[in-house]
PDB file of C-alpha atoms and ligand atoms in Angstrom:
ATOM      1  CA  MET A  23     102.409  98.178 125.086  1.00  0.00           C
ATOM      2  CA  SER A  24     102.062  99.946 128.424  1.00  0.00           C
ATOM      3  CA  ASP A  25      98.313  99.969 128.978  1.00  0.00           C
ATOM      4  CA  LEU A  26      96.289  97.064 130.257  1.00  0.00           C
ATOM      5  CA  ALA A  27      92.983  95.489 129.375  1.00  0.00           C
ATOM      6  CA  TYR A  28      90.550  94.353 132.046  1.00  0.00           C
ATOM      7  CA  SER A  29      88.374  91.350 131.731  1.00  0.00           C
ATOM      8  CA  GLY A  30      85.372  90.717 133.930  1.00  0.00           C
ATOM      9  CA  GLY A  31      87.134  91.533 137.214  1.00  0.00           C
ATOM     10  CA  ARG A  32      90.094  89.272 136.390  1.00  0.00           C
ATOM     11  CA  ALA A  33      93.677  90.409 136.802  1.00  0.00           C
ATOM     12  CA  ALA A  34      94.764  93.015 134.302  1.00  0.00           C
ATOM     13  CA  VAL A  35      96.658  91.502 131.386  1.00  0.00           C
ATOM     14  CA  PRO A  36      98.816  93.542 128.990  1.00  0.00           C
ATOM     15  CA  VAL A  37      97.577  94.082 125.471  1.00  0.00           C
ATOM     16  CA  VAL A  38      99.697  92.538 122.706  1.00  0.00           C
ATOM     17  CA  ALA A  39      97.863  94.210 119.815  1.00  0.00           C
ATOM     18  CA  ARG A  40      95.411  97.040 119.460  1.00  0.00           C
ATOM     19  CA  LEU A  41      93.564  98.813 116.668  1.00  0.00           C
ATOM     20  CA  SER A  42      92.054 102.144 117.710  1.00  0.00           C
ATOM     21  CA  GLY A  43      89.578 103.962 115.508  1.00  0.00           C
ATOM     22  CA  VAL A  44      90.955 102.210 112.459  1.00  0.00           C
ATOM     23  CA  ARG A  45      89.585 102.969 109.019  1.00  0.00           C
ATOM     24  CA  LYS A  46      90.853 101.186 105.939  1.00  0.00           C
ATOM     25  CA  ARG A  47      89.939 102.335 102.464  1.00  0.00           C
ATOM     26  CA  TYR A  48      90.789 100.887  99.081  1.00  0.00           C
ATOM     27  CA  GLY A  49      90.056 103.756  96.737  1.00  0.00           C
ATOM     28  CA  GLU A  50      86.406 104.705  97.337  1.00  0.00           C
ATOM     29  CA  ASN A  51      85.711 101.442  99.155  1.00  0.00           C
ATOM     30  CA  THR A  52      85.751 101.752 102.965  1.00  0.00           C
ATOM     31  CA  VAL A  53      86.542  98.217 104.127  1.00  0.00           C
ATOM     32  CA  LEU A  54      87.022  98.869 107.856  1.00  0.00           C
ATOM     33  CA  ASP A  55      85.250 101.733 109.551  1.00  0.00           C
ATOM     34  CA  ASN A  56      86.227 103.005 113.005  1.00  0.00           C
ATOM     35  CA  VAL A  57      87.313  99.625 114.327  1.00  0.00           C
ATOM     36  CA  ASP A  58      88.506  99.239 117.928  1.00  0.00           C
ATOM     37  CA  PHE A  59      89.996  95.811 118.508  1.00  0.00           C
ATOM     38  CA  SER A  60      92.514  94.454 120.974  1.00  0.00           C
ATOM     39  CA  VAL A  61      94.108  91.160 121.937  1.00  0.00           C
ATOM     40  CA  ARG A  62      95.586  90.514 125.359  1.00  0.00           C
ATOM     41  CA  GLU A  63      98.745  88.493 125.917  1.00  0.00           C
ATOM     42  CA  GLY A  64      97.846  84.828 125.746  1.00  0.00           C
ATOM     43  CA  GLU A  65      94.244  85.524 124.724  1.00  0.00           C
ATOM     44  CA  PHE A  66      92.591  83.521 121.928  1.00  0.00           C
ATOM     45  CA  VAL A  67      90.159  85.616 119.864  1.00  0.00           C
ATOM     46  CA  ALA A  68      87.981  84.346 117.009  1.00  0.00           C
ATOM     47  CA  LEU A  69      86.881  86.766 114.311  1.00  0.00           C
ATOM     48  CA  VAL A  70      83.778  85.773 112.383  1.00  0.00           C
ATOM     49  CA  GLY A  71      81.549  87.563 109.891  1.00  0.00           C
ATOM     50  CA  PRO A  72      80.140  87.448 106.381  1.00  0.00           C
ATOM     51  CA  SER A  73      82.386  87.171 103.339  1.00  0.00           C
ATOM     52  CA  GLY A  74      83.988  90.416 102.143  1.00  0.00           C
ATOM     53  CA  THR A  75      83.422  92.163 105.456  1.00  0.00           C
ATOM     54  CA  GLY A  76      87.083  92.958 106.176  1.00  0.00           C
ATOM     55  CA  LYS A  77      88.319  90.051 108.352  1.00  0.00           C
ATOM     56  CA  THR A  78      91.443  89.335 106.298  1.00  0.00           C
ATOM     57  CA  THR A  79      92.107  93.055 106.010  1.00  0.00           C
ATOM     58  CA  LEU A  80      91.982  93.372 109.814  1.00  0.00           C
ATOM     59  CA  LEU A  81      94.422  90.468 110.160  1.00  0.00           C
ATOM     60  CA  ARG A  82      96.744  91.960 107.540  1.00  0.00           C
ATOM     61  CA  LEU A  83      96.773  95.238 109.482  1.00  0.00           C
ATOM     62  CA  LEU A  84      97.764  93.362 112.655  1.00  0.00           C
ATOM     63  CA  ALA A  85     100.456  91.498 110.692  1.00  0.00           C
ATOM     64  CA  GLY A  86     101.856  94.772 109.348  1.00  0.00           C
ATOM     65  CA  LEU A  87     101.096  93.699 105.764  1.00  0.00           C
ATOM     66  CA  GLU A  88      98.760  96.700 105.293  1.00  0.00           C
ATOM     67  CA  SER A  89      98.621 100.128 106.868  1.00  0.00           C
ATOM     68  CA  ALA A  90      95.485 101.855 108.095  1.00  0.00           C
ATOM     69  CA  SER A  91      94.045 104.870 106.265  1.00  0.00           C
ATOM     70  CA  ASN A  92      93.174 106.418 109.658  1.00  0.00           C
ATOM     71  CA  GLY A  93      93.548 105.455 113.297  1.00  0.00           C
ATOM     72  CA  ARG A  94      96.271 103.666 115.263  1.00  0.00           C
ATOM     73  CA  THR A  95      97.679 100.163 114.956  1.00  0.00           C
ATOM     74  CA  GLU A  96      99.906  98.976 117.807  1.00  0.00           C
ATOM     75  CA  VAL A  97     101.463  95.524 117.985  1.00  0.00           C
ATOM     76  CA  SER A  98     104.177  94.509 120.435  1.00  0.00           C
ATOM     77  CA  GLY A  99     106.569  91.642 119.764  1.00  0.00           C
ATOM     78  CA  ASN A 100     106.681  89.086 116.957  1.00  0.00           C
ATOM     79  CA  THR A 101     103.731  88.281 114.748  1.00  0.00           C
ATOM     80  CA  SER A 102     103.242  85.107 112.687  1.00  0.00           C
ATOM     81  CA  VAL A 103     100.549  84.410 110.110  1.00  0.00           C
ATOM     82  CA  VAL A 104      99.050  81.098 108.989  1.00  0.00           C
ATOM     83  CA  PHE A 105      97.001  81.440 105.815  1.00  0.00           C
ATOM     84  CA  GLN A 106      94.218  79.278 104.425  1.00  0.00           C
ATOM     85  CA  GLU A 107      96.686  77.509 102.131  1.00  0.00           C
ATOM     86  CA  PRO A 108     100.088  76.367 103.465  1.00  0.00           C
ATOM     87  CA  ARG A 109     102.132  78.367 100.912  1.00  0.00           C
ATOM     88  CA  LEU A 110     105.043  75.913 100.942  1.00  0.00           C
ATOM     89  CA  ILE A 111     107.981  76.302  98.572  1.00  0.00           C
ATOM     90  CA  GLN A 112     107.862  73.094  96.555  1.00  0.00           C
ATOM     91  CA  ALA A 113     111.566  73.214  95.638  1.00  0.00           C
ATOM     92  CA  GLN A 114     112.660  73.157  99.294  1.00  0.00           C
ATOM     93  CA  ARG A 115     112.569  70.378 101.859  1.00  0.00           C
ATOM     94  CA  VAL A 116     110.224  70.636 104.830  1.00  0.00           C
ATOM     95  CA  TRP A 117     112.814  71.895 107.316  1.00  0.00           C
ATOM     96  CA  LYS A 118     113.876  74.691 104.969  1.00  0.00           C
ATOM     97  CA  ASN A 119     110.234  75.651 104.517  1.00  0.00           C
ATOM     98  CA  VAL A 120     110.105  76.168 108.273  1.00  0.00           C
ATOM     99  CA  LEU A 121     113.210  78.360 108.246  1.00  0.00           C
ATOM    100  CA  LEU A 122     112.574  80.330 105.047  1.00  0.00           C
ATOM    101  CA  ASP A 123     115.388  82.893 104.840  1.00  0.00           C
ATOM    102  CA  ASP A 124     116.657  82.155 108.350  1.00  0.00           C
ATOM    103  CA  ALA A 125     118.927  79.249 107.320  1.00  0.00           C
ATOM    104  CA  HIS A 126     122.117  81.158 108.160  1.00  0.00           C
ATOM    105  CA  GLN A 127     121.337  81.213 111.922  1.00  0.00           C
ATOM    106  CA  PRO A 128     123.636  78.761 113.762  1.00  0.00           C
ATOM    107  CA  ASP A 129     120.849  76.949 115.658  1.00  0.00           C
ATOM    108  CA  ALA A 130     118.264  77.288 112.880  1.00  0.00           C
ATOM    109  CA  ARG A 131     118.082  73.626 111.844  1.00  0.00           C
ATOM    110  CA  SER A 132     117.603  72.360 115.399  1.00  0.00           C
ATOM    111  CA  ARG A 133     114.941  75.027 116.034  1.00  0.00           C
ATOM    112  CA  ALA A 134     113.186  73.948 112.832  1.00  0.00           C
ATOM    113  CA  ALA A 135     113.358  70.346 114.066  1.00  0.00           C
ATOM    114  CA  ALA A 136     111.890  71.386 117.425  1.00  0.00           C
ATOM    115  CA  ALA A 137     109.042  73.271 115.734  1.00  0.00           C
ATOM    116  CA  LEU A 138     108.339  70.238 113.530  1.00  0.00           C
ATOM    117  CA  GLN A 139     108.339  68.017 116.609  1.00  0.00           C
ATOM    118  CA  ASP A 140     105.798  70.355 118.199  1.00  0.00           C
ATOM    119  CA  VAL A 141     103.434  69.731 115.281  1.00  0.00           C
ATOM    120  CA  GLY A 142     104.120  65.969 115.191  1.00  0.00           C
ATOM    121  CA  LEU A 143     106.195  66.010 111.998  1.00  0.00           C
ATOM    122  CA  GLU A 144     109.660  65.218 113.335  1.00  0.00           C
ATOM    123  CA  ASP A 145     109.903  62.382 110.791  1.00  0.00           C
ATOM    124  CA  LYS A 146     109.248  64.742 107.827  1.00  0.00           C
ATOM    125  CA  LEU A 147     112.286  67.005 108.223  1.00  0.00           C
ATOM    126  CA  GLU A 148     113.852  65.925 104.917  1.00  0.00           C
ATOM    127  CA  SER A 149     110.581  65.361 103.010  1.00  0.00           C
ATOM    128  CA  TRP A 150     109.511  67.377  99.993  1.00  0.00           C
ATOM    129  CA  PRO A 151     106.225  69.336 100.257  1.00  0.00           C
ATOM    130  CA  VAL A 152     104.685  67.336  97.386  1.00  0.00           C
ATOM    131  CA  SER A 153     104.804  64.190  99.542  1.00  0.00           C
ATOM    132  CA  LEU A 154     102.660  65.711 102.338  1.00  0.00           C
ATOM    133  CA  SER A 155      98.908  65.427 102.875  1.00  0.00           C
ATOM    134  CA  GLY A 156      96.879  68.647 103.145  1.00  0.00           C
ATOM    135  CA  GLY A 157      96.807  68.378 106.930  1.00  0.00           C
ATOM    136  CA  GLN A 158     100.550  67.700 107.132  1.00  0.00           C
ATOM    137  CA  ALA A 159     101.305  70.655 104.844  1.00  0.00           C
ATOM    138  CA  GLN A 160      99.251  72.907 107.095  1.00  0.00           C
ATOM    139  CA  ARG A 161     101.155  71.529 110.105  1.00  0.00           C
ATOM    140  CA  VAL A 162     104.376  72.659 108.402  1.00  0.00           C
ATOM    141  CA  ALA A 163     102.801  76.106 108.005  1.00  0.00           C
ATOM    142  CA  VAL A 164     102.009  76.096 111.738  1.00  0.00           C
ATOM    143  CA  ALA A 165     105.596  74.991 112.511  1.00  0.00           C
ATOM    144  CA  ARG A 166     106.878  77.851 110.347  1.00  0.00           C
ATOM    145  CA  ALA A 167     104.725  80.285 112.308  1.00  0.00           C
ATOM    146  CA  LEU A 168     105.825  78.761 115.610  1.00  0.00           C
ATOM    147  CA  TYR A 169     109.508  78.920 114.686  1.00  0.00           C
ATOM    148  CA  ARG A 170     109.278  82.711 114.834  1.00  0.00           C
ATOM    149  CA  ARG A 171     108.262  82.451 118.520  1.00  0.00           C
ATOM    150  CA  PRO A 172     105.312  84.742 118.025  1.00  0.00           C
ATOM    151  CA  ASP A 173     103.716  86.902 120.683  1.00  0.00           C
ATOM    152  CA  LEU A 174     100.738  87.068 118.336  1.00  0.00           C
ATOM    153  CA  MET A 175      99.670  84.234 116.023  1.00  0.00           C
ATOM    154  CA  LEU A 176      97.258  85.233 113.232  1.00  0.00           C
ATOM    155  CA  LEU A 177      95.315  82.429 111.574  1.00  0.00           C
ATOM    156  CA  ASP A 178      93.215  83.241 108.502  1.00  0.00           C
ATOM    157  CA  GLU A 179      90.776  80.363 107.929  1.00  0.00           C
ATOM    158  CA  PRO A 180      93.695  77.988 108.476  1.00  0.00           C
ATOM    159  CA  PHE A 181      91.699  74.748 108.436  1.00  0.00           C
ATOM    160  CA  SER A 182      88.871  75.488 106.041  1.00  0.00           C
ATOM    161  CA  ALA A 183      90.382  73.378 103.221  1.00  0.00           C
ATOM    162  CA  LEU A 184      90.660  70.309 105.477  1.00  0.00           C
ATOM    163  CA  ASP A 185      88.169  67.501 106.095  1.00  0.00           C
ATOM    164  CA  ALA A 186      86.190  67.579 109.354  1.00  0.00           C
ATOM    165  CA  PHE A 187      88.334  64.966 111.115  1.00  0.00           C
ATOM    166  CA  THR A 188      91.654  66.631 110.217  1.00  0.00           C
ATOM    167  CA  ARG A 189      90.207  70.015 111.079  1.00  0.00           C
ATOM    168  CA  ARG A 190      89.291  68.830 114.560  1.00  0.00           C
ATOM    169  CA  SER A 191      92.779  67.439 115.165  1.00  0.00           C
ATOM    170  CA  MET A 192      94.314  70.727 113.920  1.00  0.00           C
ATOM    171  CA  GLN A 193      92.140  72.666 116.362  1.00  0.00           C
ATOM    172  CA  SER A 194      93.442  70.445 119.190  1.00  0.00           C
ATOM    173  CA  LEU A 195      97.005  70.918 117.968  1.00  0.00           C
ATOM    174  CA  VAL A 196      96.745  74.710 117.886  1.00  0.00           C
ATOM    175  CA  LEU A 197      95.159  74.731 121.350  1.00  0.00           C
ATOM    176  CA  LYS A 198      97.964  72.530 122.671  1.00  0.00           C
ATOM    177  CA  LEU A 199     100.612  74.876 121.227  1.00  0.00           C
ATOM    178  CA  TRP A 200      98.753  77.927 122.500  1.00  0.00           C
ATOM    179  CA  ALA A 201      98.665  76.430 126.019  1.00  0.00           C
ATOM    180  CA  LYS A 202     102.389  75.571 125.785  1.00  0.00           C
ATOM    181  CA  TYR A 203     103.682  78.874 124.371  1.00  0.00           C
ATOM    182  CA  ALA A 204     100.990  81.292 125.612  1.00  0.00           C
ATOM    183  CA  PHE A 205     100.950  83.459 122.476  1.00  0.00           C
ATOM    184  CA  GLY A 206      98.011  85.725 121.773  1.00  0.00           C
ATOM    185  CA  ALA A 207      95.991  84.396 118.833  1.00  0.00           C
ATOM    186  CA  VAL A 208      93.401  85.659 116.379  1.00  0.00           C
ATOM    187  CA  ILE A 209      91.665  83.108 114.182  1.00  0.00           C
ATOM    188  CA  VAL A 210      89.368  84.049 111.313  1.00  0.00           C
ATOM    189  CA  THR A 211      86.817  81.335 110.717  1.00  0.00           C
ATOM    190  CA  HIS A 212      83.436  80.809 109.073  1.00  0.00           C
ATOM    191  CA  ASP A 213      82.783  77.895 111.404  1.00  0.00           C
ATOM    192  CA  LEU A 214      81.001  78.922 114.627  1.00  0.00           C
ATOM    193  CA  ASP A 215      81.762  75.529 116.217  1.00  0.00           C
ATOM    194  CA  GLU A 216      85.456  76.138 115.566  1.00  0.00           C
ATOM    195  CA  ALA A 217      85.226  79.619 117.089  1.00  0.00           C
ATOM    196  CA  LEU A 218      83.482  78.201 120.182  1.00  0.00           C
ATOM    197  CA  ILE A 219      85.983  75.325 120.507  1.00  0.00           C
ATOM    198  CA  VAL A 220      89.123  77.469 120.464  1.00  0.00           C
ATOM    199  CA  ALA A 221      88.358  81.041 121.525  1.00  0.00           C
ATOM    200  CA  ASP A 222      88.212  82.981 124.789  1.00  0.00           C
ATOM    201  CA  ARG A 223      86.276  85.689 122.981  1.00  0.00           C
ATOM    202  CA  ILE A 224      84.372  85.831 119.699  1.00  0.00           C
ATOM    203  CA  VAL A 225      84.064  89.049 117.702  1.00  0.00           C
ATOM    204  CA  ILE A 226      81.582  89.493 114.854  1.00  0.00           C
ATOM    205  CA  LEU A 227      82.635  91.845 112.093  1.00  0.00           C
ATOM    206  CA  SER A 228      79.996  92.988 109.638  1.00  0.00           C
ATOM    207  CA  LYS A 229      80.225  95.598 106.902  1.00  0.00           C
ATOM    208  CA  GLY A 230      83.584  96.737 108.229  1.00  0.00           C
ATOM    209  CA  ARG A 231      82.373  97.301 111.790  1.00  0.00           C
ATOM    210  CA  ILE A 232      82.496  95.247 114.960  1.00  0.00           C
ATOM    211  CA  CYS A 233      78.880  94.591 115.798  1.00  0.00           C
ATOM    212  CA  HIS A 234      79.047  91.992 118.578  1.00  0.00           C
ATOM    213  CA  GLU A 235      81.466  90.417 121.049  1.00  0.00           C
ATOM    214  CA  THR A 236      80.926  87.477 123.323  1.00  0.00           C
ATOM    215  CA  ARG A 237      83.113  85.761 125.921  1.00  0.00           C
ATOM    216  CA  VAL A 238      83.371  81.974 125.929  1.00  0.00           C
ATOM    217  CA  ASP A 239      83.793  81.100 129.582  1.00  0.00           C
ATOM    218  CA  LEU A 240      83.684  77.332 129.107  1.00  0.00           C
ATOM    219  CA  PRO A 241      86.484  75.070 130.341  1.00  0.00           C
ATOM    220  CA  ARG A 242      88.689  73.448 127.719  1.00  0.00           C
ATOM    221  CA  GLU A 243      88.540  70.860 126.253  1.00  0.00           C
ATOM    222  CA  ARG A 244      85.064  71.977 125.175  1.00  0.00           C
ATOM    223  CA  ASP A 245      82.194  69.589 124.802  1.00  0.00           C
ATOM    224  CA  VAL A 246      80.309  70.474 121.617  1.00  0.00           C
ATOM    225  CA  THR A 247      77.306  68.486 122.836  1.00  0.00           C
ATOM    226  CA  SER A 248      76.925  70.337 126.160  1.00  0.00           C
ATOM    227  CA  PRO A 249      73.888  72.575 126.760  1.00  0.00           C
ATOM    228  CA  GLU A 250      76.206  75.507 127.613  1.00  0.00           C
ATOM    229  CA  PHE A 251      78.103  75.186 124.333  1.00  0.00           C
ATOM    230  CA  ASN A 252      74.873  75.009 122.354  1.00  0.00           C
ATOM    231  CA  ALA A 253      73.280  77.926 124.216  1.00  0.00           C
ATOM    232  CA  LEU A 254      76.286  80.071 123.250  1.00  0.00           C
ATOM    233  CA  LYS A 255      76.064  78.801 119.682  1.00  0.00           C
ATOM    234  CA  ARG A 256      72.369  79.674 119.434  1.00  0.00           C
ATOM    235  CA  ASP A 257      73.054  83.179 120.724  1.00  0.00           C
ATOM    236  CA  LEU A 258      75.930  83.592 118.299  1.00  0.00           C
ATOM    237  CA  LEU A 259      73.797  82.422 115.375  1.00  0.00           C
ATOM    238  CA  LYS A 260      71.147  84.980 116.358  1.00  0.00           C
ATOM    239  CA  GLN A 261      73.733  87.755 116.521  1.00  0.00           C
ATOM    240  CA  PHE A 262      75.215  86.579 113.237  1.00  0.00           C
ATOM    241  CA  SER A 263      71.799  86.788 111.542  1.00  0.00           C
ATOM    242  CA  LEU A 264      71.230  90.255 113.011  1.00  0.00           C
ATOM    243  CA  SER A 265      74.604  91.360 111.648  1.00  0.00           C
ATOM    244  CA  LEU A 266      73.461  90.489 108.123  1.00  0.00           C
ATOM    245  CA  SER A 267      70.392  92.732 108.260  1.00  0.00           C
TER     246      SER A 267
HETATM  247  N1  LIG B 379      94.277  94.823  98.029  1.00  0.00           N
HETATM  248  C1  LIG B 379      92.994  95.169  97.858  1.00  0.00           C
HETATM  249  N2  LIG B 379      92.641  96.125  96.970  1.00  0.00           N
HETATM  250  C2  LIG B 379      91.348  96.500  96.825  1.00  0.00           C
HETATM  251  N3  LIG B 379      90.328  95.986  97.534  1.00  0.00           N
HETATM  252  C3  LIG B 379      90.611  95.039  98.437  1.00  0.00           C
HETATM  253  C4  LIG B 379      91.961  94.576  98.667  1.00  0.00           C
HETATM  254  N4  LIG B 379      91.930  93.631  99.630  1.00  0.00           N
HETATM  255  C5  LIG B 379      90.645  93.498  99.988  1.00  0.00           C
HETATM  256  N5  LIG B 379      89.850  94.338  99.289  1.00  0.00           N
HETATM  257  C6  LIG B 379      88.405  94.481  99.447  1.00  0.00           C
HETATM  258  O1  LIG B 379      88.135  94.647 100.802  1.00  0.00           O
HETATM  259  C7  LIG B 379      86.938  94.001 101.168  1.00  0.00           C
HETATM  260  C8  LIG B 379      87.174  93.092 102.339  1.00  0.00           C
HETATM  261  O2  LIG B 379      88.039  92.063 101.933  1.00  0.00           O
HETATM  262  P1  LIG B 379      88.579  90.973 102.970  1.00  0.00           P
HETATM  263  O3  LIG B 379      89.432  90.058 102.179  1.00  0.00           O
HETATM  264  O4  LIG B 379      89.166  91.655 104.136  1.00  0.00           O
HETATM  265  O5  LIG B 379      87.205  90.251 103.405  1.00  0.00           O
HETATM  266  P2  LIG B 379      86.975  88.948 104.268  1.00  0.00           P
HETATM  267  O6  LIG B 379      86.034  89.310 105.357  1.00  0.00           O
HETATM  268  O7  LIG B 379      88.277  88.348 104.646  1.00  0.00           O
HETATM  269  O8  LIG B 379      86.212  87.987 103.236  1.00  0.00           O
HETATM  270  P3  LIG B 379      86.220  86.385 103.116  1.00  0.00           P
HETATM  271  O9  LIG B 379      85.394  85.860 104.264  1.00  0.00           O
HETATM  272  O10 LIG B 379      85.568  86.128 101.797  1.00  0.00           O
HETATM  273  O11 LIG B 379      87.646  85.920 103.156  1.00  0.00           O
HETATM  274  C9  LIG B 379      86.424  93.308  99.905  1.00  0.00           C
HETATM  275  O12 LIG B 379      85.453  94.136  99.309  1.00  0.00           O
HETATM  276  C10 LIG B 379      87.646  93.219  99.045  1.00  0.00           C
HETATM  277  O13 LIG B 379      87.309  93.240  97.682  1.00  0.00           O
HETATM  278 MG1  LIG B 380      89.245  86.576 104.196  1.00  0.00          MG
END
């Protein structure tokens, strides 16, 4: 994408994905209404908002799984999606779940092994999905997304089915991979702490419209007990409540 986004006086960074004036209708139901949304290369954006407000629909548009009723959708490079559930094929071993239909590529198995090593599952290459814990299965889903070498990683409530401890370690894992591979990322989450832990920018979507955006200019790794973190959280909670009214 040729044009650039500016951020608070920082160097211009190219945009990896952009929705401009996007409207999405299902029959009579307008789910997204005049949405402008962009992600810069290597930027981590969190998308939050009430249930049924169009977050998954926005992600599916970015992933090319849906098309807009009006407006423009532009995405450059590869896109990978991690869903709430790992969606593993039970009849295939872990490494083949990473590859999916890419098994014919000459270096595919070693790339699958590398992706599994990146998520700490190098010892599970030959395992069957049924033998994995929920957190391990979701790590395989992350490896599968990583294998595609995405320019844009889309994560739709990827950790919401996991316990708090596993969730926290998955957040650290995704941040580590993001720092290593510098993909742009959009995570949908209902957890404001999660949004504040991972994101450079948090966008609130309500009733199909973007109603608030905030930058998170805190150094990583973020301290959830710090006054700065909690001041941002309070402000976000206020904006979130306003978005419901
Ligand atoms: N394929 C579809 N056909 C018809 N309506 C749909 C379709 N997909 C989504 N919708 C509707 O679009 C609206 C937004 O759905 P979406 O899944 O994007 O919400 P969401 O913000 O992700 O919600 P949640 O937080 O519960 O996951 C809902 O009213 C939903 O019923
Ligand atoms: Mg959703």
